[in-house]
Amino acid sequence: MTKKPASKETVHKLSTAQKIERALIEEISTGELSPGQHLDENGLAVRFGASRTPVREALSRLAAQGILIQGEQRGMFVAQYSREELGLIFEAMHEIEAACARIVAQRLSLLARSEIEAAQAECLKAAETGDRKSYLRANEDFHQAIYRATGNPYIAAIAKEFRNRTGPFRAKKFASREDLIASAQSHQVLVDDIFSEDSAKATKGMRSHMTESFIQALKVN
């Protein structure tokens, strides 16, 4: 039997710039890089074992997304917002996440359901052990699973962009094991609302979840 050639998606590999971009997004979204923190181009090149060209490309792409900002002098910094700006960003994020929950409740597939369940299981596991770093990553995976479950890559991309922007601000609210457990438990309530396949209930559940997240984030920022 003649073997079919691999698809473009199969053979496609991330460029060095894309790998650096993804690594920095993860560090920003989990709070490892703080708002206002300077990113040194030379230091990043050494760290990632790359030339300055892909580093510069990755930083430019993140700046275009609003995740980084250009300093008055040379250099890039993790975006830092006032409380008013943060409130407006969370307001937009609130509406987008609610829309995602509504859509998922309407078109939930078995595969999407299993991915959300698996992501929630990782959240519960990390919360129980008090592993903050693992929880932050699992928390991102949980919300990303919901975005993918919409089946709409455009909505998913918008939701992801806002989530990346607010990562450092949300991460601060997880200061203890109790905070992690409370967050994981709120996830379970949200999961039950989405899995009910009642779009109104799912929307209300996500709004409640995001409102609590917003309130907690403002308390520590």
C-alpha positions as a Markdown table, in Angstrom:
| # | Residue | x | y | z |
|---|---|---|---|---|
| 1 | Met | 0.0 | 0.0 | 0.0 |
| 2 | Thr | 1.3 | 3.4 | -0.9 |
| 3 | Lys | 1.8 | 5.6 | 2.1 |
| 4 | Lys | 0.1 | 8.9 | 2.0 |
| 5 | Pro | 2.3 | 11.9 | 2.2 |
| 6 | Ala | 2.1 | 13.8 | 5.5 |
| 7 | Ser | -0.2 | 16.8 | 5.5 |
| 8 | Lys | 1.2 | 20.3 | 5.7 |
| 9 | Glu | -0.1 | 20.5 | 9.3 |
| 10 | Thr | 1.8 | 17.4 | 10.2 |
| 11 | Val | 5.2 | 18.4 | 8.7 |
| 12 | His | 4.9 | 22.1 | 9.8 |
| 13 | Lys | 7.3 | 23.0 | 12.5 |
| 14 | Leu | 7.3 | 26.1 | 14.6 |
| 15 | Ser | 10.0 | 28.7 | 13.7 |
| 16 | Thr | 12.4 | 29.8 | 16.4 |
| 17 | Ala | 10.6 | 33.1 | 16.7 |
| 18 | Gln | 7.3 | 31.3 | 17.2 |
| 19 | Lys | 8.8 | 29.0 | 19.9 |
| 20 | Ile | 10.2 | 32.0 | 21.7 |
| 21 | Glu | 6.8 | 33.8 | 21.4 |
| 22 | Arg | 4.9 | 30.8 | 22.9 |
| 23 | Ala | 7.4 | 30.5 | 25.7 |
| 24 | Leu | 7.1 | 34.1 | 26.6 |
| 25 | Ile | 3.3 | 34.1 | 26.4 |
| 26 | Glu | 3.2 | 31.2 | 28.8 |
| 27 | Glu | 5.5 | 33.0 | 31.3 |
| 28 | Ile | 3.4 | 36.1 | 31.0 |
| 29 | Ser | 0.1 | 34.4 | 31.3 |
| 30 | Thr | 1.2 | 32.4 | 34.4 |
| 31 | Gly | 2.7 | 35.5 | 36.1 |
| 32 | Glu | 6.3 | 34.4 | 35.8 |
| 33 | Leu | 6.9 | 37.7 | 34.0 |
| 34 | Ser | 5.4 | 40.6 | 35.9 |
| 35 | Pro | 3.7 | 43.7 | 34.5 |
| 36 | Gly | 6.3 | 46.3 | 33.7 |
| 37 | Gln | 9.1 | 43.8 | 33.6 |
| 38 | His | 11.8 | 44.6 | 31.1 |
| 39 | Leu | 12.7 | 42.0 | 28.5 |
| 40 | Asp | 16.3 | 42.2 | 27.4 |
| 41 | Glu | 16.8 | 41.2 | 23.8 |
| 42 | Asn | 20.4 | 40.0 | 24.3 |
| 43 | Gly | 19.5 | 38.1 | 27.4 |
| 44 | Leu | 16.7 | 36.4 | 25.7 |
| 45 | Ala | 18.9 | 35.4 | 22.7 |
| 46 | Val | 21.4 | 33.8 | 25.1 |
| 47 | Arg | 18.6 | 32.1 | 27.1 |
| 48 | Phe | 16.9 | 30.6 | 24.0 |
| 49 | Gly | 20.2 | 29.8 | 22.2 |
| 50 | Ala | 19.1 | 32.0 | 19.2 |
| 51 | Ser | 20.2 | 35.0 | 17.3 |
| 52 | Arg | 18.7 | 38.4 | 18.0 |
| 53 | Thr | 16.6 | 38.3 | 14.8 |
| 54 | Pro | 14.0 | 35.7 | 15.9 |
| 55 | Val | 14.0 | 37.2 | 19.4 |
| 56 | Arg | 13.2 | 40.6 | 17.9 |
| 57 | Glu | 10.5 | 39.0 | 15.7 |
| 58 | Ala | 8.9 | 37.4 | 18.7 |
| 59 | Leu | 8.9 | 40.6 | 20.7 |
| 60 | Ser | 7.4 | 42.5 | 17.8 |
| 61 | Arg | 4.6 | 40.0 | 17.5 |
| 62 | Leu | 3.8 | 40.2 | 21.2 |
| 63 | Ala | 3.9 | 44.0 | 21.0 |
| 64 | Ala | 1.4 | 43.9 | 18.1 |
| 65 | Gln | -0.9 | 41.9 | 20.4 |
| 66 | Gly | -0.7 | 44.4 | 23.2 |
| 67 | Ile | 1.0 | 41.9 | 25.5 |
| 68 | Leu | 4.3 | 43.9 | 25.4 |
| 69 | Ile | 4.8 | 47.6 | 25.0 |
| 70 | Gln | 7.8 | 49.5 | 23.6 |
| 71 | Gly | 9.6 | 51.6 | 26.2 |
| 72 | Glu | 10.4 | 55.3 | 25.7 |
| 73 | Gln | 14.0 | 54.2 | 25.1 |
| 74 | Arg | 15.1 | 50.9 | 23.6 |
| 75 | Gly | 13.5 | 47.8 | 25.0 |
| 76 | Met | 10.3 | 46.0 | 25.5 |
| 77 | Phe | 8.3 | 45.7 | 28.7 |
| 78 | Val | 5.4 | 43.4 | 29.8 |
| 79 | Ala | 2.2 | 45.6 | 29.5 |
| 80 | Gln | 1.2 | 47.4 | 32.6 |
| 81 | Tyr | -2.3 | 48.9 | 33.0 |
| 82 | Ser | -4.0 | 51.3 | 35.4 |
| 83 | Arg | -6.9 | 50.0 | 37.4 |
| 84 | Glu | -9.3 | 51.8 | 35.0 |
| 85 | Glu | -7.7 | 50.2 | 31.9 |
| 86 | Leu | -7.6 | 46.8 | 33.6 |
| 87 | Gly | -11.3 | 47.2 | 34.4 |
| 88 | Leu | -12.1 | 47.9 | 30.7 |
| 89 | Ile | -10.0 | 44.9 | 29.5 |
| 90 | Phe | -11.8 | 42.6 | 32.0 |
| 91 | Glu | -15.1 | 43.9 | 30.9 |
| 92 | Ala | -14.4 | 42.9 | 27.3 |
| 93 | Met | -13.0 | 39.6 | 28.4 |
| 94 | His | -16.1 | 39.0 | 30.5 |
| 95 | Glu | -18.3 | 39.3 | 27.5 |
| 96 | Ile | -16.1 | 37.2 | 25.2 |
| 97 | Glu | -15.8 | 34.3 | 27.8 |
| 98 | Ala | -19.6 | 34.4 | 28.4 |
| 99 | Ala | -20.1 | 34.1 | 24.6 |
| 100 | Cys | -17.7 | 31.1 | 24.5 |
| 101 | Ala | -19.6 | 29.3 | 27.3 |
| 102 | Arg | -22.9 | 29.9 | 25.5 |
| 103 | Ile | -21.7 | 28.6 | 22.2 |
| 104 | Val | -20.0 | 25.5 | 23.8 |
| 105 | Ala | -23.3 | 24.6 | 25.6 |
| 106 | Gln | -25.1 | 24.7 | 22.2 |
| 107 | Arg | -22.6 | 22.5 | 20.3 |
| 108 | Leu | -20.7 | 20.5 | 22.8 |
| 109 | Ser | -19.0 | 17.4 | 21.2 |
| 110 | Leu | -17.8 | 14.3 | 23.0 |
| 111 | Leu | -14.2 | 15.2 | 22.2 |
| 112 | Ala | -14.6 | 18.7 | 23.5 |
| 113 | Arg | -16.2 | 17.4 | 26.6 |
| 114 | Ser | -13.4 | 15.0 | 27.3 |
| 115 | Glu | -10.8 | 17.8 | 26.8 |
| 116 | Ile | -12.5 | 20.1 | 29.2 |
| 117 | Glu | -12.9 | 17.3 | 31.7 |
| 118 | Ala | -9.2 | 16.4 | 31.4 |
| 119 | Ala | -8.1 | 20.0 | 31.8 |
| 120 | Gln | -10.3 | 20.3 | 34.9 |
| 121 | Ala | -8.8 | 17.1 | 36.4 |
| 122 | Glu | -5.4 | 18.7 | 36.0 |
| 123 | Cys | -6.6 | 21.8 | 37.8 |
| 124 | Leu | -8.0 | 19.8 | 40.7 |
| 125 | Lys | -4.8 | 17.8 | 40.9 |
| 126 | Ala | -2.5 | 20.8 | 41.0 |
| 127 | Ala | -4.8 | 22.6 | 43.5 |
| 128 | Glu | -4.8 | 19.7 | 45.9 |
| 129 | Thr | -1.0 | 19.5 | 46.0 |
| 130 | Gly | -0.8 | 23.3 | 46.3 |
| 131 | Asp | 1.4 | 23.5 | 43.2 |
| 132 | Arg | 0.9 | 27.1 | 42.1 |
| 133 | Lys | 2.9 | 27.0 | 38.9 |
| 134 | Ser | 1.2 | 23.8 | 37.7 |
| 135 | Tyr | -2.2 | 25.2 | 38.6 |
| 136 | Leu | -1.6 | 28.4 | 36.6 |
| 137 | Arg | -0.7 | 26.4 | 33.6 |
| 138 | Ala | -3.7 | 24.0 | 34.1 |
| 139 | Asn | -6.0 | 26.9 | 34.5 |
| 140 | Glu | -4.9 | 28.3 | 31.2 |
| 141 | Asp | -5.4 | 24.9 | 29.5 |
| 142 | Phe | -8.9 | 24.7 | 31.0 |
| 143 | His | -10.0 | 28.0 | 29.5 |
| 144 | Gln | -8.3 | 27.2 | 26.2 |
| 145 | Ala | -10.2 | 23.9 | 26.1 |
| 146 | Ile | -13.4 | 25.9 | 26.4 |
| 147 | Tyr | -12.3 | 28.3 | 23.6 |
| 148 | Arg | -11.5 | 25.4 | 21.3 |
| 149 | Ala | -14.8 | 23.8 | 22.1 |
| 150 | Thr | -16.7 | 26.7 | 20.4 |
| 151 | Gly | -15.5 | 25.3 | 17.1 |
| 152 | Asn | -14.9 | 28.9 | 16.1 |
| 153 | Pro | -11.2 | 29.8 | 15.7 |
| 154 | Tyr | -11.9 | 33.5 | 15.4 |
| 155 | Ile | -13.7 | 33.7 | 18.7 |
| 156 | Ala | -11.1 | 31.4 | 20.3 |
| 157 | Ala | -8.3 | 33.7 | 19.1 |
| 158 | Ile | -9.9 | 36.8 | 20.5 |
| 159 | Ala | -10.5 | 35.1 | 23.8 |
| 160 | Lys | -7.0 | 33.9 | 24.0 |
| 161 | Glu | -5.5 | 37.3 | 23.2 |
| 162 | Phe | -7.4 | 38.9 | 26.1 |
| 163 | Arg | -6.4 | 36.1 | 28.4 |
| 164 | Asn | -2.8 | 36.5 | 27.5 |
| 165 | Arg | -3.0 | 40.2 | 28.3 |
| 166 | Thr | -4.4 | 39.7 | 31.7 |
| 167 | Gly | -2.3 | 36.8 | 32.8 |
| 168 | Pro | 0.1 | 38.6 | 35.2 |
| 169 | Phe | -2.8 | 40.4 | 36.9 |
| 170 | Arg | -4.9 | 37.2 | 37.4 |
| 171 | Ala | -1.9 | 35.2 | 38.6 |
| 172 | Lys | -1.4 | 37.4 | 41.6 |
| 173 | Lys | -4.7 | 36.3 | 43.2 |
| 174 | Phe | -3.4 | 32.7 | 43.7 |
| 175 | Ala | -1.4 | 33.2 | 46.8 |
| 176 | Ser | -2.2 | 30.0 | 48.8 |
| 177 | Arg | -3.3 | 26.4 | 48.4 |
| 178 | Glu | -6.8 | 27.5 | 49.5 |
| 179 | Asp | -7.0 | 30.0 | 46.7 |
| 180 | Leu | -6.1 | 27.2 | 44.2 |
| 181 | Ile | -8.8 | 24.9 | 45.6 |
| 182 | Ala | -11.4 | 27.6 | 45.6 |
| 183 | Ser | -10.6 | 28.4 | 41.9 |
| 184 | Ala | -10.7 | 24.7 | 40.9 |
| 185 | Gln | -14.1 | 24.3 | 42.7 |
| 186 | Ser | -15.5 | 27.3 | 40.9 |
| 187 | His | -14.4 | 25.6 | 37.6 |
| 188 | Gln | -16.4 | 22.5 | 38.5 |
| 189 | Val | -19.6 | 24.6 | 38.9 |
| 190 | Leu | -18.8 | 26.2 | 35.5 |
| 191 | Val | -18.3 | 22.8 | 33.9 |
| 192 | Asp | -21.6 | 21.6 | 35.2 |
| 193 | Asp | -23.3 | 24.6 | 33.8 |
| 194 | Ile | -21.8 | 24.2 | 30.4 |
| 195 | Phe | -22.4 | 20.5 | 30.3 |
| 196 | Ser | -26.1 | 21.1 | 31.1 |
| 197 | Glu | -26.3 | 22.2 | 27.4 |
| 198 | Asp | -28.5 | 25.1 | 28.6 |
| 199 | Ser | -26.9 | 28.1 | 26.9 |
| 200 | Ala | -28.5 | 30.6 | 29.3 |
| 201 | Lys | -27.3 | 28.7 | 32.3 |
| 202 | Ala | -23.8 | 28.4 | 30.8 |
| 203 | Thr | -23.7 | 32.1 | 30.1 |
| 204 | Lys | -24.8 | 33.0 | 33.6 |
| 205 | Gly | -22.2 | 30.6 | 35.0 |
| 206 | Met | -19.3 | 32.0 | 33.1 |
| 207 | Arg | -20.4 | 35.6 | 34.0 |
| 208 | Ser | -20.4 | 34.7 | 37.6 |
| 209 | His | -17.0 | 33.0 | 37.3 |
| 210 | Met | -15.4 | 35.9 | 35.5 |
| 211 | Thr | -17.0 | 38.5 | 37.9 |
| 212 | Glu | -15.4 | 36.7 | 40.8 |
| 213 | Ser | -12.1 | 36.5 | 39.0 |
| 214 | Phe | -12.2 | 40.2 | 38.2 |
| 215 | Ile | -13.0 | 41.2 | 41.8 |
| 216 | Gln | -10.1 | 39.1 | 43.1 |
| 217 | Ala | -7.7 | 40.4 | 40.5 |
| 218 | Leu | -8.5 | 44.0 | 41.4 |
| 219 | Lys | -7.9 | 43.4 | 45.0 |
| 220 | Val | -4.3 | 42.4 | 44.5 |
| 221 | Asn | -3.4 | 44.9 | 41.7 |
